[in-house]
PDB file of C-alpha atoms in Angstrom:
ATOM      1  CA  UNK S 173       2.942  -1.871  -8.243  1.00 84.00           C
ATOM      2  CA  UNK S 174       2.811   1.668 -10.155  1.00 88.00           C
ATOM      3  CA  UNK S 175       4.720   2.588 -12.707  1.00 91.00           C
ATOM      4  CA  UNK S 176       6.369   6.341 -12.434  1.00 92.00           C
ATOM      5  CA  UNK S 177       8.525   6.790 -15.701  1.00 91.00           C
ATOM      6  CA  UNK S 178      11.105   4.329 -17.578  1.00 89.00           C
ATOM      7  CA  UNK S 179      14.946   4.369 -17.854  1.00 86.00           C
ATOM      8  CA  UNK S 180      15.494   4.207 -21.606  1.00 82.00           C
ATOM      9  CA  UNK S 181      17.336   7.034 -23.010  1.00 71.00           C
ATOM     10  CA  UNK S 182      19.684   5.691 -25.597  1.00 65.00           C
ATOM     11  CA  UNK S 183      17.575   7.683 -28.314  1.00 66.00           C
ATOM     12  CA  UNK S 184      16.524  11.013 -28.672  1.00 68.00           C
ATOM     13  CA  UNK S 185      12.585  10.906 -27.817  1.00 75.00           C
ATOM     14  CA  UNK S 186       9.913  13.282 -29.212  1.00 82.00           C
ATOM     15  CA  UNK S 187       7.608  15.607 -28.090  1.00 90.00           C
ATOM     16  CA  UNK S 188       4.482  13.335 -26.482  1.00 93.00           C
ATOM     17  CA  UNK S 189       1.973  15.805 -28.636  1.00 95.00           C
ATOM     18  CA  UNK S 190      -0.366  12.836 -29.385  1.00 97.00           C
ATOM     19  CA  UNK S 191       0.006  11.462 -25.491  1.00 97.00           C
ATOM     20  CA  UNK S 192      -1.072  14.972 -24.745  1.00 97.00           C
ATOM     21  CA  UNK S 193      -4.034  14.946 -26.814  1.00 97.00           C
ATOM     22  CA  UNK S 194      -5.457  11.515 -25.757  1.00 97.00           C
ATOM     23  CA  UNK S 195      -4.705  12.209 -22.155  1.00 97.00           C
ATOM     24  CA  UNK S 196      -6.733  15.826 -23.075  1.00 97.00           C
ATOM     25  CA  UNK S 197      -9.571  14.575 -24.824  1.00 96.00           C
ATOM     26  CA  UNK S 198     -10.029  11.977 -22.186  1.00 96.00           C
ATOM     27  CA  UNK S 199      -9.775  13.999 -19.084  1.00 96.00           C
ATOM     28  CA  UNK S 200     -12.261  16.689 -20.637  1.00 96.00           C
ATOM     29  CA  UNK S 201     -14.940  13.586 -21.704  1.00 94.00           C
ATOM     30  CA  UNK S 202     -14.408  12.204 -18.232  1.00 93.00           C
ATOM     31  CA  UNK S 203     -14.889  15.962 -16.994  1.00 94.00           C
ATOM     32  CA  UNK S 204     -18.257  15.513 -19.081  1.00 94.00           C
ATOM     33  CA  UNK S 205     -19.414  12.320 -17.952  1.00 92.00           C
ATOM     34  CA  UNK S 206     -19.251  13.860 -14.138  1.00 92.00           C
ATOM     35  CA  UNK S 207     -21.699  16.674 -14.698  1.00 93.00           C
ATOM     36  CA  UNK S 208     -23.928  14.078 -17.308  1.00 91.00           C
ATOM     37  CA  UNK S 209     -23.570  12.338 -14.110  1.00 88.00           C
ATOM     38  CA  UNK S 210     -24.550  15.653 -11.997  1.00 90.00           C
ATOM     39  CA  UNK S 211     -27.829  15.139 -14.136  1.00 88.00           C
ATOM     40  CA  UNK S 212     -29.260  12.019 -14.010  1.00 87.00           C
ATOM     41  CA  UNK S 213     -28.286  11.167 -17.166  1.00 88.00           C
ATOM     42  CA  UNK S 214     -24.875   9.292 -18.174  1.00 87.00           C
ATOM     43  CA  UNK S 215     -26.814   6.234 -18.036  1.00 85.00           C
ATOM     44  CA  UNK S 216     -28.490   7.047 -20.820  1.00 87.00           C
ATOM     45  CA  UNK S 217     -25.310   8.506 -22.432  1.00 88.00           C
ATOM     46  CA  UNK S 218     -23.004   5.588 -21.911  1.00 86.00           C
ATOM     47  CA  UNK S 219     -25.118   2.851 -23.024  1.00 84.00           C
ATOM     48  CA  UNK S 220     -25.931   5.076 -26.263  1.00 84.00           C
ATOM     49  CA  UNK S 221     -22.135   5.037 -26.819  1.00 86.00           C
ATOM     50  CA  UNK S 222     -20.337   2.288 -24.925  1.00 85.00           C
ATOM     51  CA  UNK S 223     -20.243  -1.014 -26.069  1.00 85.00           C
ATOM     52  CA  UNK S 224     -22.640  -2.767 -25.626  1.00 86.00           C
ATOM     53  CA  UNK S 225     -22.230  -6.552 -27.311  1.00 87.00           C
ATOM     54  CA  UNK S 226     -25.807  -7.701 -27.032  1.00 88.00           C
ATOM     55  CA  UNK S 227     -27.013  -4.509 -29.198  1.00 86.00           C
ATOM     56  CA  UNK S 228     -23.768  -4.789 -31.996  1.00 87.00           C
ATOM     57  CA  UNK S 229     -24.647  -8.717 -32.279  1.00 89.00           C
ATOM     58  CA  UNK S 230     -28.238  -8.043 -32.455  1.00 88.00           C
ATOM     59  CA  UNK S 231     -28.191  -5.303 -35.067  1.00 86.00           C
ATOM     60  CA  UNK S 232     -25.444  -7.862 -37.286  1.00 87.00           C
ATOM     61  CA  UNK S 233     -28.276 -10.911 -37.193  1.00 89.00           C
ATOM     62  CA  UNK S 234     -30.859  -9.288 -38.494  1.00 88.00           C
ATOM     63  CA  UNK S 235     -28.018  -7.183 -41.386  1.00 87.00           C
ATOM     64  CA  UNK S 236     -27.087 -10.728 -42.211  1.00 88.00           C
ATOM     65  CA  UNK S 237     -30.386 -12.115 -42.016  1.00 88.00           C
ATOM     66  CA  UNK S 238     -32.093  -9.803 -45.319  1.00 84.00           C
ATOM     67  CA  UNK S 239     -32.810  -6.507 -43.040  1.00 85.00           C
ATOM     68  CA  UNK S 240     -31.439  -3.365 -45.239  1.00 84.00           C
ATOM     69  CA  UNK S 241     -32.176  -0.916 -42.268  1.00 82.00           C
ATOM     70  CA  UNK S 242     -30.253  -2.975 -39.464  1.00 84.00           C
ATOM     71  CA  UNK S 243     -27.130  -1.897 -41.289  1.00 86.00           C
ATOM     72  CA  UNK S 244     -27.890   1.375 -40.404  1.00 85.00           C
ATOM     73  CA  UNK S 245     -27.841   0.292 -36.834  1.00 80.00           C
ATOM     74  CA  UNK S 246     -24.829  -2.257 -37.594  1.00 82.00           C
ATOM     75  CA  UNK S 247     -22.448   0.567 -38.568  1.00 84.00           C
ATOM     76  CA  UNK S 248     -23.608   3.792 -35.760  1.00 79.00           C
ATOM     77  CA  UNK S 249     -23.158   0.737 -33.080  1.00 77.00           C
ATOM     78  CA  UNK S 250     -19.925   0.251 -34.621  1.00 79.00           C
ATOM     79  CA  UNK S 251     -18.911   3.885 -33.980  1.00 88.00           C
ATOM     80  CA  UNK S 252     -18.931   3.076 -29.819  1.00 88.00           C
ATOM     81  CA  UNK S 253     -16.422   0.733 -30.552  1.00 89.00           C
ATOM     82  CA  UNK S 254     -14.078   4.254 -31.044  1.00 92.00           C
ATOM     83  CA  UNK S 255     -16.230   6.446 -28.568  1.00 91.00           C
ATOM     84  CA  UNK S 256     -16.149   4.134 -26.189  1.00 89.00           C
ATOM     85  CA  UNK S 257     -12.525   3.996 -26.194  1.00 91.00           C
ATOM     86  CA  UNK S 258     -12.628   7.311 -24.432  1.00 93.00           C
ATOM     87  CA  UNK S 259     -14.618   6.513 -21.727  1.00 90.00           C
ATOM     88  CA  UNK S 260     -14.170   5.444 -18.458  1.00 87.00           C
ATOM     89  CA  UNK S 261     -16.574   4.535 -15.672  1.00 83.00           C
ATOM     90  CA  UNK S 262     -14.406   5.351 -12.792  1.00 83.00           C
ATOM     91  CA  UNK S 263     -11.612   7.393 -11.491  1.00 86.00           C
ATOM     92  CA  UNK S 264      -9.237   4.675 -10.674  1.00 83.00           C
ATOM     93  CA  UNK S 265     -10.270   3.257 -14.143  1.00 83.00           C
ATOM     94  CA  UNK S 266      -9.066   6.462 -16.269  1.00 89.00           C
ATOM     95  CA  UNK S 267      -6.158   7.524 -13.646  1.00 90.00           C
ATOM     96  CA  UNK S 268      -4.636   3.998 -13.938  1.00 87.00           C
ATOM     97  CA  UNK S 269      -5.106   3.991 -17.974  1.00 90.00           C
ATOM     98  CA  UNK S 270      -3.631   7.613 -18.370  1.00 94.00           C
ATOM     99  CA  UNK S 271      -0.959   6.877 -16.114  1.00 93.00           C
ATOM    100  CA  UNK S 272       0.319   3.735 -18.507  1.00 92.00           C
ATOM    101  CA  UNK S 273      -0.490   5.648 -21.446  1.00 95.00           C
ATOM    102  CA  UNK S 274       1.894   8.360 -19.896  1.00 95.00           C
ATOM    103  CA  UNK S 275       4.847   5.350 -18.752  1.00 93.00           C
ATOM    104  CA  UNK S 276       5.018   3.064 -21.680  1.00 94.00           C
ATOM    105  CA  UNK S 277       2.464   5.558 -24.648  1.00 95.00           C
ATOM    106  CA  UNK S 278       5.674   8.364 -25.032  1.00 93.00           C
ATOM    107  CA  UNK S 279       8.622   5.118 -25.417  1.00 93.00           C
ATOM    108  CA  UNK S 280       5.617   3.881 -28.699  1.00 95.00           C
ATOM    109  CA  UNK S 281       5.108   7.476 -29.717  1.00 95.00           C
ATOM    110  CA  UNK S 282       8.929   8.746 -30.217  1.00 92.00           C
ATOM    111  CA  UNK S 283      10.186   4.809 -32.344  1.00 91.00           C
ATOM    112  CA  UNK S 284       6.130   5.123 -34.242  1.00 92.00           C
ATOM    113  CA  UNK S 285       5.957   8.711 -35.254  1.00 92.00           C
ATOM    114  CA  UNK S 286       3.121  10.664 -34.185  1.00 93.00           C
ATOM    115  CA  UNK S 287       1.312   9.399 -36.967  1.00 94.00           C
ATOM    116  CA  UNK S 288       1.418   5.665 -37.189  1.00 94.00           C
ATOM    117  CA  UNK S 289       1.215   6.152 -33.321  1.00 96.00           C
ATOM    118  CA  UNK S 290      -2.160   7.394 -33.520  1.00 96.00           C
ATOM    119  CA  UNK S 291      -3.401   4.472 -35.954  1.00 95.00           C
ATOM    120  CA  UNK S 292      -1.980   1.805 -33.082  1.00 96.00           C
ATOM    121  CA  UNK S 293      -3.728   3.172 -30.636  1.00 96.00           C
ATOM    122  CA  UNK S 294      -7.194   3.429 -32.079  1.00 96.00           C
ATOM    123  CA  UNK S 295      -6.734   0.040 -34.713  1.00 95.00           C
ATOM    124  CA  UNK S 296      -5.748  -1.769 -31.181  1.00 94.00           C
ATOM    125  CA  UNK S 297      -8.739  -0.152 -28.802  1.00 92.00           C
ATOM    126  CA  UNK S 298     -11.145  -1.426 -32.019  1.00 92.00           C
ATOM    127  CA  UNK S 299      -9.616  -4.586 -32.501  1.00 92.00           C
ATOM    128  CA  UNK S 300     -10.115  -5.357 -28.542  1.00 90.00           C
ATOM    129  CA  UNK S 301     -13.462  -4.082 -28.720  1.00 88.00           C
ATOM    130  CA  UNK S 302     -14.052  -6.682 -31.127  1.00 88.00           C
ATOM    131  CA  UNK S 303     -12.640  -9.528 -29.682  1.00 88.00           C
ATOM    132  CA  UNK S 304     -15.163  -8.105 -26.293  1.00 84.00           C
ATOM    133  CA  UNK S 305     -17.911  -8.671 -28.769  1.00 86.00           C
ATOM    134  CA  UNK S 306     -16.818 -11.691 -29.507  1.00 86.00           C
ATOM    135  CA  UNK S 307     -15.941 -13.381 -26.344  1.00 82.00           C
ATOM    136  CA  UNK S 308     -19.272 -12.341 -24.901  1.00 82.00           C
ATOM    137  CA  UNK S 309     -22.161 -10.987 -27.931  1.00 86.00           C
ATOM    138  CA  UNK S 310     -24.887 -11.682 -25.479  1.00 86.00           C
ATOM    139  CA  UNK S 311     -22.784  -9.381 -22.861  1.00 83.00           C
ATOM    140  CA  UNK S 312     -26.382  -6.428 -22.580  1.00 83.00           C
ATOM    141  CA  UNK S 313     -24.304  -3.512 -20.372  1.00 82.00           C
ATOM    142  CA  UNK S 314     -22.067  -1.238 -21.847  1.00 85.00           C
ATOM    143  CA  UNK S 315     -18.241  -2.200 -22.236  1.00 84.00           C
ATOM    144  CA  UNK S 316     -15.888   1.452 -22.042  1.00 86.00           C
ATOM    145  CA  UNK S 317     -12.409   2.119 -21.330  1.00 85.00           C
ATOM    146  CA  UNK S 318      -9.201   2.177 -23.257  1.00 87.00           C
ATOM    147  CA  UNK S 319      -8.190  -0.432 -21.428  1.00 86.00           C
ATOM    148  CA  UNK S 320      -7.527  -2.293 -24.589  1.00 89.00           C
ATOM    149  CA  UNK S 321      -5.360  -0.138 -26.468  1.00 93.00           C
ATOM    150  CA  UNK S 322      -3.096   0.402 -22.887  1.00 92.00           C
ATOM    151  CA  UNK S 323      -2.929  -2.847 -22.763  1.00 92.00           C
ATOM    152  CA  UNK S 324      -1.687  -3.340 -26.110  1.00 94.00           C
ATOM    153  CA  UNK S 325       1.048  -0.032 -25.594  1.00 95.00           C
ATOM    154  CA  UNK S 326       2.049  -2.494 -22.922  1.00 94.00           C
ATOM    155  CA  UNK S 327       2.585  -5.611 -25.429  1.00 94.00           C
ATOM    156  CA  UNK S 328       4.683  -3.071 -27.495  1.00 95.00           C
ATOM    157  CA  UNK S 329       6.305  -1.693 -24.582  1.00 95.00           C
ATOM    158  CA  UNK S 330       8.269  -5.105 -23.414  1.00 93.00           C
ATOM    159  CA  UNK S 331       8.410  -6.715 -26.921  1.00 94.00           C
ATOM    160  CA  UNK S 332      10.870  -3.729 -27.661  1.00 92.00           C
ATOM    161  CA  UNK S 333      12.633  -2.837 -24.454  1.00 93.00           C
ATOM    162  CA  UNK S 334      11.993  -5.795 -22.459  1.00 92.00           C
ATOM    163  CA  UNK S 335      15.196  -5.278 -20.111  1.00 90.00           C
ATOM    164  CA  UNK S 336      14.131  -1.278 -19.707  1.00 91.00           C
ATOM    165  CA  UNK S 337      14.806  -0.432 -15.798  1.00 92.00           C
ATOM    166  CA  UNK S 338      10.862   1.123 -14.644  1.00 93.00           C
ATOM    167  CA  UNK S 339      10.497   2.973 -11.957  1.00 94.00           C
ATOM    168  CA  UNK S 340       7.762   2.257  -9.647  1.00 93.00           C
ATOM    169  CA  UNK S 341       6.219   1.907  -6.202  1.00 92.00           C
ATOM    170  CA  UNK S 342       4.611  -0.414  -4.052  1.00 89.00           C
ATOM    171  CA  UNK S 343       1.682   0.118  -1.714  1.00 86.00           C
ATOM    172  CA  UNK S 344       2.342  -1.283   1.777  1.00 85.00           C
ATOM    173  CA  UNK S 345      -0.168   0.207   3.679  1.00 79.00           C
ATOM    174  CA  UNK S 346       1.041   3.644   4.454  1.00 83.00           C
ATOM    175  CA  UNK S 347       4.090   3.520   3.238  1.00 86.00           C
ATOM    176  CA  UNK S 348       5.439   3.806  -0.473  1.00 89.00           C
ATOM    177  CA  UNK S 349       8.459   1.667  -1.308  1.00 91.00           C
ATOM    178  CA  UNK S 350       9.897   2.464  -4.427  1.00 92.00           C
ATOM    179  CA  UNK S 351      11.193  -0.057  -6.754  1.00 92.00           C
ATOM    180  CA  UNK S 352      13.012   0.002 -10.059  1.00 93.00           C
ATOM    181  CA  UNK S 353      12.113  -3.824 -11.792  1.00 92.00           C
ATOM    182  CA  UNK S 354      12.704  -4.976 -15.939  1.00 93.00           C
ATOM    183  CA  UNK S 355      10.230  -4.211 -18.221  1.00 92.00           C
ATOM    184  CA  UNK S 356       9.456  -7.824 -18.465  1.00 91.00           C
ATOM    185  CA  UNK S 357       9.105  -8.478 -14.787  1.00 92.00           C
ATOM    186  CA  UNK S 358       6.522  -5.478 -15.089  1.00 88.00           C
ATOM    187  CA  UNK S 359       4.525  -7.470 -17.747  1.00 86.00           C
ATOM    188  CA  UNK S 360       4.648 -10.713 -15.916  1.00 85.00           C
ATOM    189  CA  UNK S 361       3.211  -9.229 -12.300  1.00 83.00           C
ATOM    190  CA  UNK S 362       0.332  -6.689 -14.349  1.00 79.00           C
ATOM    191  CA  UNK S 363      -0.524  -9.844 -15.892  1.00 76.00           C
ATOM    192  CA  UNK S 364      -1.046 -12.274 -12.467  1.00 75.00           C
ATOM    193  CA  UNK S 365      -2.909  -8.787 -11.578  1.00 70.00           C
ATOM    194  CA  UNK S 366      -5.085  -8.842 -14.519  1.00 66.00           C
ATOM    195  CA  UNK S 367      -6.178 -13.162 -13.911  1.00 64.00           C
ATOM    196  CA  UNK S 368      -6.434 -12.477 -10.082  1.00 60.00           C
ATOM    197  CA  UNK S 369      -9.167  -9.783 -10.890  1.00 53.00           C
ATOM    198  CA  UNK S 370     -10.721 -11.693 -14.141  1.00 50.00           C
ATOM    199  CA  UNK S 371     -10.942 -15.119 -11.476  1.00 49.00           C
ATOM    200  CA  UNK S 372     -12.645 -12.960  -9.206  1.00 43.00           C
ATOM    201  CA  UNK S 373     -15.377 -10.837 -10.687  1.00 42.00           C
ATOM    202  CA  UNK S 374     -16.019 -14.601 -12.830  1.00 36.00           C
ATOM    203  CA  UNK S 375     -17.603 -16.262  -9.228  1.00 36.00           C
ATOM    204  CA  UNK S 376     -19.887 -12.892  -8.352  1.00 35.00           C
ATOM    205  CA  UNK S 377     -22.621 -14.466  -7.900  1.00 37.00           C
ATOM    206  CA  UNK S 378     -25.836 -13.470 -10.241  1.00 40.00           C
ATOM    207  CA  UNK S 379     -24.370 -12.843 -13.335  1.00 42.00           C
ATOM    208  CA  UNK S 380     -21.448 -11.959 -15.506  1.00 43.00           C
ATOM    209  CA  UNK S 381     -19.273  -8.618 -14.128  1.00 45.00           C
ATOM    210  CA  UNK S 382     -18.858  -6.515 -17.337  1.00 44.00           C
ATOM    211  CA  UNK S 383     -15.720  -5.674 -16.065  1.00 43.00           C
ATOM    212  CA  UNK S 384     -14.096  -9.253 -15.740  1.00 41.00           C
ATOM    213  CA  UNK S 385     -14.980  -9.964 -19.977  1.00 44.00           C
ATOM    214  CA  UNK S 386     -12.777  -6.721 -20.265  1.00 60.00           C
ATOM    215  CA  UNK S 387     -10.043  -8.246 -18.589  1.00 63.00           C
ATOM    216  CA  UNK S 388     -10.343 -11.735 -20.089  1.00 59.00           C
ATOM    217  CA  UNK S 389     -10.674  -9.851 -23.412  1.00 64.00           C
ATOM    218  CA  UNK S 390      -7.877  -7.213 -23.345  1.00 72.00           C
ATOM    219  CA  UNK S 391      -4.959  -9.708 -22.806  1.00 79.00           C
ATOM    220  CA  UNK S 392      -5.381 -10.243 -26.688  1.00 85.00           C
ATOM    221  CA  UNK S 393      -4.392  -6.444 -27.287  1.00 88.00           C
ATOM    222  CA  UNK S 394      -0.674  -8.055 -25.742  1.00 90.00           C
ATOM    223  CA  UNK S 395      -0.468  -9.404 -28.810  1.00 91.00           C
ATOM    224  CA  UNK S 396      -2.305  -7.661 -30.864  1.00 93.00           C
ATOM    225  CA  UNK S 397       0.702  -4.223 -29.988  1.00 93.00           C
ATOM    226  CA  UNK S 398       3.186  -7.300 -30.860  1.00 93.00           C
ATOM    227  CA  UNK S 399       2.179  -7.816 -33.910  1.00 92.00           C
ATOM    228  CA  UNK S 400       1.132  -4.390 -34.645  1.00 91.00           C
ATOM    229  CA  UNK S 401       4.472  -2.246 -33.843  1.00 91.00           C
ATOM    230  CA  UNK S 402       6.014  -5.187 -35.767  1.00 88.00           C
ATOM    231  CA  UNK S 403       3.641  -4.117 -39.160  1.00 90.00           C
ATOM    232  CA  UNK S 404       3.931  -0.113 -38.592  1.00 85.00           C
ATOM    233  CA  UNK S 405       7.881  -0.042 -38.689  1.00 78.00           C
ATOM    234  CA  UNK S 406       8.158  -1.405 -41.309  1.00 79.00           C
ATOM    235  CA  UNK S 407       6.358   1.419 -43.267  1.00 68.00           C
TER     236      UNK S 407
END
């Protein structure tokens, strides 16, 4: 099911300025990635700015072992947690993330306000990135995408509006069937879908698919989203 819109009308919505900016930045960087791919330098860029758990883990271990210069590498590596949120590896990844950001993010931005929503989005993505590193510290493949932040938005949305109606489209072969479901059911469907993706990728022979780590780790985003929105609404 592809979410299209929600049916929440009982409060005045803000103009989603932060959502507009995030969508624009993500699209702009993805177009830049396409130009880098044409020039043959995309791999170098993604490896330099994506979250590579093995690099961050090694740098942190060297720093703790007493190598002062390693802290510079640690700080540089940690910037990838922020930059990597705005990079995407495929059309389907960026399209899916931006659809979720638009459908569910507008409501969360309205109830949090511009500043708190931006903090919510960035911190949730960074925390999820840390969890990805802890989940697979030896992984040498860069992890990119806003999946963690988007999952946090979904978790916060369902926590606040579990019974809100979500307009979706269900693709059935060549037919697109419009369906309206409550938010909690949509979360359940999403959860089952992500588990199936993670299990499938873990069974791939010859190693670990880095996307599987992202799917497993981003479940934490649901809990981060719930906890963080409760915290931010106190201020």
